Amino acid sequence: MGKIYGYICGLPGKIDVNKQKDLMYEMQVADKDIYIDHRENSTRVKEQYQYLLGKLKAGDLIYIKELGSLGDSYGEVGIQLRVLTKEKKADVAVLDMPQIDTRRGKIQCGTLVEDVVLSMLEYADSAEWFMRKQKQKEGIERARSRGVQFGRPELAMPGNFEEIYRM
């Protein structure tokens, strides 16, 4: 087994980074191996995550408190899980979801389970996108039926337009 890392993504006022750090200590992650990114005003700066990706080697283990730390959508989470497990060949253990623990030997048919989880995340992302588009379409139709006009309002031509145009 390789090195053990922890990754935390905190949102000021909502996610208590200290509680997550305590969880990482319980999982025997050294303080120097815990990487913390902060979300500021709903934008995510993932510098520490990128740094961690650069350090990961095959056989390393990364603990993550919650799946949402990897991305803001199912698609992004799926992409990051694929990068971690398939490209980096590292193991991932999501502490809030014990079903997502890719350590070899802990799950029989581990690769199959990983592929199923990734496929489910991709499906959920596409289903979520479709539902969002469908609701948007329905909302636009309701607004149009009430007479709401979309786009910039039409401007009247100035009385001296022809004269200005010729100049």
mmCIF file with all atom_site columns, C-alpha atoms in Angstrom:
data_model
loop_
_atom_site.group_PDB
_atom_site.id
_atom_site.type_symbol
_atom_site.label_atom_id
_atom_site.label_alt_id
_atom_site.label_comp_id
_atom_site.label_asym_id
_atom_site.label_entity_id
_atom_site.label_seq_id
_atom_site.pdbx_PDB_ins_code
_atom_site.Cartn_x
_atom_site.Cartn_y
_atom_site.Cartn_z
_atom_site.occupancy
_atom_site.B_iso_or_equiv
_atom_site.pdbx_formal_charge
_atom_site.auth_seq_id
_atom_site.auth_comp_id
_atom_site.auth_asym_id
_atom_site.auth_atom_id
_atom_site.pdbx_PDB_model_num
ATOM 1   C CA . MET A 1 1   ? 0.000   0.000  0.000   1.00 0.00 ? 1   MET A CA 1
ATOM 2   C CA . GLY A 1 2   ? 1.184   3.505  -0.819  1.00 0.00 ? 2   GLY A CA 1
ATOM 3   C CA . LYS A 1 3   ? 0.780   6.799  0.973   1.00 0.00 ? 3   LYS A CA 1
ATOM 4   C CA . ILE A 1 4   ? -2.431  7.921  2.624   1.00 0.00 ? 4   ILE A CA 1
ATOM 5   C CA . TYR A 1 5   ? -3.818  11.354 1.812   1.00 0.00 ? 5   TYR A CA 1
ATOM 6   C CA . GLY A 1 6   ? -6.863  13.339 2.823   1.00 0.00 ? 6   GLY A CA 1
ATOM 7   C CA . TYR A 1 7   ? -8.707  15.930 0.762   1.00 0.00 ? 7   TYR A CA 1
ATOM 8   C CA . ILE A 1 8   ? -11.102 18.526 2.159   1.00 0.00 ? 8   ILE A CA 1
ATOM 9   C CA . CYS A 1 9   ? -13.065 21.150 0.287   1.00 0.00 ? 9   CYS A CA 1
ATOM 10  C CA . GLY A 1 10  ? -14.552 23.740 2.631   1.00 0.00 ? 10  GLY A CA 1
ATOM 11  C CA . LEU A 1 11  ? -17.216 26.383 2.176   1.00 0.00 ? 11  LEU A CA 1
ATOM 12  C CA . PRO A 1 12  ? -16.861 29.180 4.731   1.00 0.00 ? 12  PRO A CA 1
ATOM 13  C CA . GLY A 1 13  ? -19.720 29.131 7.220   1.00 0.00 ? 13  GLY A CA 1
ATOM 14  C CA . LYS A 1 14  ? -21.184 25.862 5.966   1.00 0.00 ? 14  LYS A CA 1
ATOM 15  C CA . ILE A 1 15  ? -18.537 23.169 6.086   1.00 0.00 ? 15  ILE A CA 1
ATOM 16  C CA . ASP A 1 16  ? -16.457 22.932 9.230   1.00 0.00 ? 16  ASP A CA 1
ATOM 17  C CA . VAL A 1 17  ? -12.947 22.194 8.010   1.00 0.00 ? 17  VAL A CA 1
ATOM 18  C CA . ASN A 1 18  ? -11.729 21.412 11.545  1.00 0.00 ? 18  ASN A CA 1
ATOM 19  C CA . LYS A 1 19  ? -14.286 18.605 11.946  1.00 0.00 ? 19  LYS A CA 1
ATOM 20  C CA . GLN A 1 20  ? -13.184 17.154 8.629   1.00 0.00 ? 20  GLN A CA 1
ATOM 21  C CA . LYS A 1 21  ? -9.527  17.397 9.671   1.00 0.00 ? 21  LYS A CA 1
ATOM 22  C CA . ASP A 1 22  ? -10.365 15.511 12.883  1.00 0.00 ? 22  ASP A CA 1
ATOM 23  C CA . LEU A 1 23  ? -11.948 12.783 10.740  1.00 0.00 ? 23  LEU A CA 1
ATOM 24  C CA . MET A 1 24  ? -8.780  12.594 8.653   1.00 0.00 ? 24  MET A CA 1
ATOM 25  C CA . TYR A 1 25  ? -6.696  12.227 11.829  1.00 0.00 ? 25  TYR A CA 1
ATOM 26  C CA . GLU A 1 26  ? -8.978  9.342  12.888  1.00 0.00 ? 26  GLU A CA 1
ATOM 27  C CA . MET A 1 27  ? -8.196  7.718  9.540   1.00 0.00 ? 27  MET A CA 1
ATOM 28  C CA . GLN A 1 28  ? -4.461  7.988  10.345  1.00 0.00 ? 28  GLN A CA 1
ATOM 29  C CA . VAL A 1 29  ? -3.762  10.713 7.765   1.00 0.00 ? 29  VAL A CA 1
ATOM 30  C CA . ALA A 1 30  ? -0.726  12.806 8.696   1.00 0.00 ? 30  ALA A CA 1
ATOM 31  C CA . ASP A 1 31  ? -1.277  16.557 8.937   1.00 0.00 ? 31  ASP A CA 1
ATOM 32  C CA . LYS A 1 32  ? 1.180   17.216 6.094   1.00 0.00 ? 32  LYS A CA 1
ATOM 33  C CA . ASP A 1 33  ? -0.824  14.866 3.844   1.00 0.00 ? 33  ASP A CA 1
ATOM 34  C CA . ILE A 1 34  ? -4.163  16.661 4.261   1.00 0.00 ? 34  ILE A CA 1
ATOM 35  C CA . TYR A 1 35  ? -4.949  19.006 1.390   1.00 0.00 ? 35  TYR A CA 1
ATOM 36  C CA . ILE A 1 36  ? -7.591  21.688 1.884   1.00 0.00 ? 36  ILE A CA 1
ATOM 37  C CA . ASP A 1 37  ? -9.283  23.860 -0.730  1.00 0.00 ? 37  ASP A CA 1
ATOM 38  C CA . HIS A 1 38  ? -11.829 26.553 0.052   1.00 0.00 ? 38  HIS A CA 1
ATOM 39  C CA . ARG A 1 39  ? -14.821 27.636 -1.970  1.00 0.00 ? 39  ARG A CA 1
ATOM 40  C CA . GLU A 1 40  ? -15.254 31.376 -2.017  1.00 0.00 ? 40  GLU A CA 1
ATOM 41  C CA . ASN A 1 41  ? -18.605 32.821 -3.100  1.00 0.00 ? 41  ASN A CA 1
ATOM 42  C CA . SER A 1 42  ? -19.598 29.563 -4.823  1.00 0.00 ? 42  SER A CA 1
ATOM 43  C CA . THR A 1 43  ? -16.454 29.549 -6.989  1.00 0.00 ? 43  THR A CA 1
ATOM 44  C CA . ARG A 1 44  ? -14.045 26.773 -6.398  1.00 0.00 ? 44  ARG A CA 1
ATOM 45  C CA . VAL A 1 45  ? -10.323 27.203 -6.332  1.00 0.00 ? 45  VAL A CA 1
ATOM 46  C CA . LYS A 1 46  ? -8.829  23.717 -6.490  1.00 0.00 ? 46  LYS A CA 1
ATOM 47  C CA . GLU A 1 47  ? -5.119  24.484 -6.248  1.00 0.00 ? 47  GLU A CA 1
ATOM 48  C CA . GLN A 1 48  ? -4.507  22.005 -3.436  1.00 0.00 ? 48  GLN A CA 1
ATOM 49  C CA . TYR A 1 49  ? -6.456  19.291 -5.245  1.00 0.00 ? 49  TYR A CA 1
ATOM 50  C CA . GLN A 1 50  ? -4.354  19.811 -8.368  1.00 0.00 ? 50  GLN A CA 1
ATOM 51  C CA . TYR A 1 51  ? -1.199  19.659 -6.254  1.00 0.00 ? 51  TYR A CA 1
ATOM 52  C CA . LEU A 1 52  ? -2.436  16.433 -4.658  1.00 0.00 ? 52  LEU A CA 1
ATOM 53  C CA . LEU A 1 53  ? -3.150  14.940 -8.103  1.00 0.00 ? 53  LEU A CA 1
ATOM 54  C CA . GLY A 1 54  ? 0.446   15.639 -9.051  1.00 0.00 ? 54  GLY A CA 1
ATOM 55  C CA . LYS A 1 55  ? 1.711   13.737 -5.996  1.00 0.00 ? 55  LYS A CA 1
ATOM 56  C CA . LEU A 1 56  ? -0.598  10.698 -6.254  1.00 0.00 ? 56  LEU A CA 1
ATOM 57  C CA . LYS A 1 57  ? 0.942   7.438  -7.345  1.00 0.00 ? 57  LYS A CA 1
ATOM 58  C CA . ALA A 1 58  ? -0.530  4.028  -8.057  1.00 0.00 ? 58  ALA A CA 1
ATOM 59  C CA . GLY A 1 59  ? -1.560  2.304  -4.840  1.00 0.00 ? 59  GLY A CA 1
ATOM 60  C CA . ASP A 1 60  ? -1.964  5.526  -2.818  1.00 0.00 ? 60  ASP A CA 1
ATOM 61  C CA . LEU A 1 61  ? -5.171  6.053  -0.854  1.00 0.00 ? 61  LEU A CA 1
ATOM 62  C CA . ILE A 1 62  ? -7.121  9.292  -0.665  1.00 0.00 ? 62  ILE A CA 1
ATOM 63  C CA . TYR A 1 63  ? -9.818  9.851  1.959   1.00 0.00 ? 63  TYR A CA 1
ATOM 64  C CA . ILE A 1 64  ? -12.594 12.279 1.100   1.00 0.00 ? 64  ILE A CA 1
ATOM 65  C CA . LYS A 1 65  ? -15.320 13.229 3.572   1.00 0.00 ? 65  LYS A CA 1
ATOM 66  C CA . GLU A 1 66  ? -18.049 13.700 1.001   1.00 0.00 ? 66  GLU A CA 1
ATOM 67  C CA . LEU A 1 67  ? -18.391 13.032 -2.693  1.00 0.00 ? 67  LEU A CA 1
ATOM 68  C CA . GLY A 1 68  ? -19.291 16.675 -3.405  1.00 0.00 ? 68  GLY A CA 1
ATOM 69  C CA . SER A 1 69  ? -15.706 17.646 -2.589  1.00 0.00 ? 69  SER A CA 1
ATOM 70  C CA . LEU A 1 70  ? -14.679 16.324 -5.996  1.00 0.00 ? 70  LEU A CA 1
ATOM 71  C CA . GLY A 1 71  ? -17.052 18.471 -8.018  1.00 0.00 ? 71  GLY A CA 1
ATOM 72  C CA . ASP A 1 72  ? -20.203 20.517 -8.258  1.00 0.00 ? 72  ASP A CA 1
ATOM 73  C CA . SER A 1 73  ? -22.113 18.103 -10.505 1.00 0.00 ? 73  SER A CA 1
ATOM 74  C CA . TYR A 1 74  ? -22.427 14.357 -10.932 1.00 0.00 ? 74  TYR A CA 1
ATOM 75  C CA . GLY A 1 75  ? -20.504 14.625 -14.179 1.00 0.00 ? 75  GLY A CA 1
ATOM 76  C CA . GLU A 1 76  ? -17.592 16.450 -12.609 1.00 0.00 ? 76  GLU A CA 1
ATOM 77  C CA . VAL A 1 77  ? -17.526 14.005 -9.686  1.00 0.00 ? 77  VAL A CA 1
ATOM 78  C CA . GLY A 1 78  ? -17.528 11.086 -12.126 1.00 0.00 ? 78  GLY A CA 1
ATOM 79  C CA . ILE A 1 79  ? -14.672 12.595 -14.117 1.00 0.00 ? 79  ILE A CA 1
ATOM 80  C CA . GLN A 1 80  ? -12.582 13.140 -10.991 1.00 0.00 ? 80  GLN A CA 1
ATOM 81  C CA . LEU A 1 81  ? -13.283 9.616  -9.692  1.00 0.00 ? 81  LEU A CA 1
ATOM 82  C CA . ARG A 1 82  ? -12.223 8.242  -13.069 1.00 0.00 ? 82  ARG A CA 1
ATOM 83  C CA . VAL A 1 83  ? -9.014  10.302 -12.967 1.00 0.00 ? 83  VAL A CA 1
ATOM 84  C CA . LEU A 1 84  ? -8.216  9.105  -9.450  1.00 0.00 ? 84  LEU A CA 1
ATOM 85  C CA . THR A 1 85  ? -9.034  5.426  -9.916  1.00 0.00 ? 85  THR A CA 1
ATOM 86  C CA . LYS A 1 86  ? -8.318  4.744  -13.586 1.00 0.00 ? 86  LYS A CA 1
ATOM 87  C CA . GLU A 1 87  ? -5.564  7.188  -14.554 1.00 0.00 ? 87  GLU A CA 1
ATOM 88  C CA . LYS A 1 88  ? -3.747  7.585  -11.244 1.00 0.00 ? 88  LYS A CA 1
ATOM 89  C CA . LYS A 1 89  ? -4.647  4.046  -10.113 1.00 0.00 ? 89  LYS A CA 1
ATOM 90  C CA . ALA A 1 90  ? -5.139  5.361  -6.580  1.00 0.00 ? 90  ALA A CA 1
ATOM 91  C CA . ASP A 1 91  ? -7.772  4.144  -4.168  1.00 0.00 ? 91  ASP A CA 1
ATOM 92  C CA . VAL A 1 92  ? -10.569 6.418  -2.980  1.00 0.00 ? 92  VAL A CA 1
ATOM 93  C CA . ALA A 1 93  ? -12.541 6.091  0.240   1.00 0.00 ? 93  ALA A CA 1
ATOM 94  C CA . VAL A 1 94  ? -15.513 8.421  0.661   1.00 0.00 ? 94  VAL A CA 1
ATOM 95  C CA . LEU A 1 95  ? -16.203 8.601  4.382   1.00 0.00 ? 95  LEU A CA 1
ATOM 96  C CA . ASP A 1 96  ? -19.869 9.634  4.059   1.00 0.00 ? 96  ASP A CA 1
ATOM 97  C CA . MET A 1 97  ? -20.540 6.820  1.579   1.00 0.00 ? 97  MET A CA 1
ATOM 98  C CA . PRO A 1 98  ? -18.884 3.568  2.657   1.00 0.00 ? 98  PRO A CA 1
ATOM 99  C CA . GLN A 1 99  ? -20.090 1.963  -0.598  1.00 0.00 ? 99  GLN A CA 1
ATOM 100 C CA . ILE A 1 100 ? -17.504 4.051  -2.430  1.00 0.00 ? 100 ILE A CA 1
ATOM 101 C CA . ASP A 1 101 ? -14.276 2.568  -1.209  1.00 0.00 ? 101 ASP A CA 1
ATOM 102 C CA . THR A 1 102 ? -12.089 1.250  -3.990  1.00 0.00 ? 102 THR A CA 1
ATOM 103 C CA . ARG A 1 103 ? -9.380  -0.364 -1.864  1.00 0.00 ? 103 ARG A CA 1
ATOM 104 C CA . ARG A 1 104 ? -8.469  -3.643 -3.445  1.00 0.00 ? 104 ARG A CA 1
ATOM 105 C CA . GLY A 1 105 ? -9.642  -6.606 -1.425  1.00 0.00 ? 105 GLY A CA 1
ATOM 106 C CA . LYS A 1 106 ? -12.289 -4.658 0.489   1.00 0.00 ? 106 LYS A CA 1
ATOM 107 C CA . ILE A 1 107 ? -14.768 -4.974 -2.337  1.00 0.00 ? 107 ILE A CA 1
ATOM 108 C CA . GLN A 1 108 ? -14.978 -8.145 -4.337  1.00 0.00 ? 108 GLN A CA 1
ATOM 109 C CA . CYS A 1 109 ? -14.930 -7.386 -8.035  1.00 0.00 ? 109 CYS A CA 1
ATOM 110 C CA . GLY A 1 110 ? -13.591 -3.929 -7.135  1.00 0.00 ? 110 GLY A CA 1
ATOM 111 C CA . THR A 1 111 ? -13.045 -2.761 -10.702 1.00 0.00 ? 111 THR A CA 1
ATOM 112 C CA . LEU A 1 112 ? -16.558 -3.817 -11.679 1.00 0.00 ? 112 LEU A CA 1
ATOM 113 C CA . VAL A 1 113 ? -18.029 -1.886 -8.733  1.00 0.00 ? 113 VAL A CA 1
ATOM 114 C CA . GLU A 1 114 ? -15.955 1.192  -9.653  1.00 0.00 ? 114 GLU A CA 1
ATOM 115 C CA . ASP A 1 115 ? -17.208 1.019  -13.233 1.00 0.00 ? 115 ASP A CA 1
ATOM 116 C CA . VAL A 1 116 ? -20.823 0.690  -12.067 1.00 0.00 ? 116 VAL A CA 1
ATOM 117 C CA . VAL A 1 117 ? -20.483 3.670  -9.706  1.00 0.00 ? 117 VAL A CA 1
ATOM 118 C CA . LEU A 1 118 ? -18.893 5.793  -12.444 1.00 0.00 ? 118 LEU A CA 1
ATOM 119 C CA . SER A 1 119 ? -21.596 4.786  -14.916 1.00 0.00 ? 119 SER A CA 1
ATOM 120 C CA . MET A 1 120 ? -24.305 5.664  -12.395 1.00 0.00 ? 120 MET A CA 1
ATOM 121 C CA . LEU A 1 121 ? -22.761 9.096  -11.809 1.00 0.00 ? 121 LEU A CA 1
ATOM 122 C CA . GLU A 1 122 ? -22.609 9.726  -15.564 1.00 0.00 ? 122 GLU A CA 1
ATOM 123 C CA . TYR A 1 123 ? -26.241 8.632  -15.930 1.00 0.00 ? 123 TYR A CA 1
ATOM 124 C CA . ALA A 1 124 ? -27.343 10.827 -13.018 1.00 0.00 ? 124 ALA A CA 1
ATOM 125 C CA . ASP A 1 125 ? -25.536 13.801 -14.545 1.00 0.00 ? 125 ASP A CA 1
ATOM 126 C CA . SER A 1 126 ? -27.203 13.369 -17.936 1.00 0.00 ? 126 SER A CA 1
ATOM 127 C CA . ALA A 1 127 ? -30.616 12.793 -16.315 1.00 0.00 ? 127 ALA A CA 1
ATOM 128 C CA . GLU A 1 128 ? -30.142 15.910 -14.175 1.00 0.00 ? 128 GLU A CA 1
ATOM 129 C CA . TRP A 1 129 ? -29.166 17.948 -17.263 1.00 0.00 ? 129 TRP A CA 1
ATOM 130 C CA . PHE A 1 130 ? -32.211 16.676 -19.174 1.00 0.00 ? 130 PHE A CA 1
ATOM 131 C CA . MET A 1 131 ? -34.594 17.489 -16.291 1.00 0.00 ? 131 MET A CA 1
ATOM 132 C CA . ARG A 1 132 ? -33.106 20.976 -15.916 1.00 0.00 ? 132 ARG A CA 1
ATOM 133 C CA . LYS A 1 133 ? -33.539 21.649 -19.651 1.00 0.00 ? 133 LYS A CA 1
ATOM 134 C CA . GLN A 1 134 ? -37.097 20.268 -19.563 1.00 0.00 ? 134 GLN A CA 1
ATOM 135 C CA . LYS A 1 135 ? -38.056 22.514 -16.620 1.00 0.00 ? 135 LYS A CA 1
ATOM 136 C CA . GLN A 1 136 ? -36.465 25.492 -18.356 1.00 0.00 ? 136 GLN A CA 1
ATOM 137 C CA . LYS A 1 137 ? -38.433 24.779 -21.535 1.00 0.00 ? 137 LYS A CA 1
ATOM 138 C CA . GLU A 1 138 ? -41.693 24.456 -19.583 1.00 0.00 ? 138 GLU A CA 1
ATOM 139 C CA . GLY A 1 139 ? -40.985 27.705 -17.715 1.00 0.00 ? 139 GLY A CA 1
ATOM 140 C CA . ILE A 1 140 ? -40.363 29.578 -20.961 1.00 0.00 ? 140 ILE A CA 1
ATOM 141 C CA . GLU A 1 141 ? -43.593 28.206 -22.442 1.00 0.00 ? 141 GLU A CA 1
ATOM 142 C CA . ARG A 1 142 ? -45.591 29.300 -19.349 1.00 0.00 ? 142 ARG A CA 1
ATOM 143 C CA . ALA A 1 143 ? -44.021 32.758 -19.470 1.00 0.00 ? 143 ALA A CA 1
ATOM 144 C CA . ARG A 1 144 ? -44.813 33.150 -23.182 1.00 0.00 ? 144 ARG A CA 1
ATOM 145 C CA . SER A 1 145 ? -48.408 32.081 -22.579 1.00 0.00 ? 145 SER A CA 1
ATOM 146 C CA . ARG A 1 146 ? -48.653 34.952 -20.060 1.00 0.00 ? 146 ARG A CA 1
ATOM 147 C CA . GLY A 1 147 ? -47.348 37.340 -22.700 1.00 0.00 ? 147 GLY A CA 1
ATOM 148 C CA . VAL A 1 148 ? -43.794 37.752 -21.427 1.00 0.00 ? 148 VAL A CA 1
ATOM 149 C CA . GLN A 1 149 ? -41.459 38.982 -24.161 1.00 0.00 ? 149 GLN A CA 1
ATOM 150 C CA . PHE A 1 150 ? -37.875 37.697 -24.207 1.00 0.00 ? 150 PHE A CA 1
ATOM 151 C CA . GLY A 1 151 ? -34.856 39.582 -25.476 1.00 0.00 ? 151 GLY A CA 1
ATOM 152 C CA . ARG A 1 152 ? -34.129 43.265 -25.785 1.00 0.00 ? 152 ARG A CA 1
ATOM 153 C CA . PRO A 1 153 ? -37.111 45.557 -26.203 1.00 0.00 ? 153 PRO A CA 1
ATOM 154 C CA . GLU A 1 154 ? -37.629 46.866 -29.719 1.00 0.00 ? 154 GLU A CA 1
ATOM 155 C CA . LEU A 1 155 ? -36.587 50.500 -30.150 1.00 0.00 ? 155 LEU A CA 1
ATOM 156 C CA . ALA A 1 156 ? -38.496 52.938 -32.300 1.00 0.00 ? 156 ALA A CA 1
ATOM 157 C CA . MET A 1 157 ? -36.595 54.515 -35.183 1.00 0.00 ? 157 MET A CA 1
ATOM 158 C CA . PRO A 1 158 ? -35.790 58.175 -34.625 1.00 0.00 ? 158 PRO A CA 1
ATOM 159 C CA . GLY A 1 159 ? -37.649 60.583 -36.891 1.00 0.00 ? 159 GLY A CA 1
ATOM 160 C CA . ASN A 1 160 ? -34.448 61.815 -38.561 1.00 0.00 ? 160 ASN A CA 1
ATOM 161 C CA . PHE A 1 161 ? -32.999 58.326 -39.186 1.00 0.00 ? 161 PHE A CA 1
ATOM 162 C CA . GLU A 1 162 ? -32.891 58.689 -42.998 1.00 0.00 ? 162 GLU A CA 1
ATOM 163 C CA . GLU A 1 163 ? -31.015 61.980 -42.749 1.00 0.00 ? 163 GLU A CA 1
ATOM 164 C CA . ILE A 1 164 ? -28.484 60.592 -40.245 1.00 0.00 ? 164 ILE A CA 1
ATOM 165 C CA . TYR A 1 165 ? -28.060 57.419 -42.284 1.00 0.00 ? 165 TYR A CA 1
ATOM 166 C CA . ARG A 1 166 ? -27.195 59.381 -45.458 1.00 0.00 ? 166 ARG A CA 1
ATOM 167 C CA . MET A 1 167 ? -24.563 61.429 -43.604 1.00 0.00 ? 167 MET A CA 1
#
